[in-house]
């Protein structure tokens, strides 16, 4: 009878592990990110921040694109390499 209870516990641990990992997406598997000027990030562990935010440079505050698209161009073993494009206004 003891081995049945051990088997049951192992089965439950396996089911819990399977269910926890099902909602995760690896960044290396993401092909495209689309970011919007007036939208905020969402996440379980951090506060929302703007998806697009100018943080410096000579154009700071002069132009902020409405939409930015970023494409996954590969993985170097450490980080995903992104190429981002936006339509610039006149």
JSON list of N, CA and C in Angstrom, two decimals, residues 1-10:
[
{"chain": "A", "resi": 1, "resn": "UNK", "atom": "N", "xyz": [0.82, -1.20, 0.00]},
{"chain": "A", "resi": 1, "resn": "UNK", "atom": "CA", "xyz": [0.00, 0.00, 0.00]},
{"chain": "A", "resi": 1, "resn": "UNK", "atom": "C", "xyz": [0.85, 1.26, 0.00]},
{"chain": "A", "resi": 2, "resn": "UNK", "atom": "N", "xyz": [2.00, 1.20, 0.67]},
{"chain": "A", "resi": 2, "resn": "UNK", "atom": "CA", "xyz": [2.89, 2.35, 0.75]},
{"chain": "A", "resi": 2, "resn": "UNK", "atom": "C", "xyz": [3.40, 2.74, -0.63]},
{"chain": "A", "resi": 3, "resn": "UNK", "atom": "N", "xyz": [3.70, 1.77, -1.48]},
{"chain": "A", "resi": 3, "resn": "UNK", "atom": "CA", "xyz": [4.20, 2.09, -2.81]},
{"chain": "A", "resi": 3, "resn": "UNK", "atom": "C", "xyz": [3.14, 2.77, -3.66]},
{"chain": "A", "resi": 4, "resn": "UNK", "atom": "N", "xyz": [1.84, 2.48, -3.44]},
{"chain": "A", "resi": 4, "resn": "UNK", "atom": "CA", "xyz": [0.77, 3.17, -4.16]},
{"chain": "A", "resi": 4, "resn": "UNK", "atom": "C", "xyz": [0.74, 4.65, -3.80]},
{"chain": "A", "resi": 5, "resn": "UNK", "atom": "N", "xyz": [0.89, 4.95, -2.53]},
{"chain": "A", "resi": 5, "resn": "UNK", "atom": "CA", "xyz": [0.87, 6.36, -2.12]},
{"chain": "A", "resi": 5, "resn": "UNK", "atom": "C", "xyz": [2.09, 7.10, -2.67]},
{"chain": "A", "resi": 6, "resn": "UNK", "atom": "N", "xyz": [3.23, 6.45, -2.73]},
{"chain": "A", "resi": 6, "resn": "UNK", "atom": "CA", "xyz": [4.42, 7.08, -3.31]},
{"chain": "A", "resi": 6, "resn": "UNK", "atom": "C", "xyz": [4.23, 7.31, -4.80]},
{"chain": "A", "resi": 7, "resn": "UNK", "atom": "N", "xyz": [3.68, 6.33, -5.48]},
{"chain": "A", "resi": 7, "resn": "UNK", "atom": "CA", "xyz": [3.42, 6.47, -6.91]},
{"chain": "A", "resi": 7, "resn": "UNK", "atom": "C", "xyz": [2.43, 7.61, -7.17]},
{"chain": "A", "resi": 8, "resn": "UNK", "atom": "N", "xyz": [1.41, 7.71, -6.33]},
{"chain": "A", "resi": 8, "resn": "UNK", "atom": "CA", "xyz": [0.41, 8.77, -6.46]},
{"chain": "A", "resi": 8, "resn": "UNK", "atom": "C", "xyz": [1.04, 10.15, -6.28]},
{"chain": "A", "resi": 9, "resn": "UNK", "atom": "N", "xyz": [1.93, 10.30, -5.29]},
{"chain": "A", "resi": 9, "resn": "UNK", "atom": "CA", "xyz": [2.61, 11.57, -5.04]},
{"chain": "A", "resi": 9, "resn": "UNK", "atom": "C", "xyz": [3.50, 11.93, -6.23]},
{"chain": "A", "resi": 10, "resn": "UNK", "atom": "N", "xyz": [4.23, 10.97, -6.76]},
{"chain": "A", "resi": 10, "resn": "UNK", "atom": "CA", "xyz": [5.08, 11.21, -7.93]},
{"chain": "A", "resi": 10, "resn": "UNK", "atom": "C", "xyz": [4.22, 11.64, -9.12]}
]
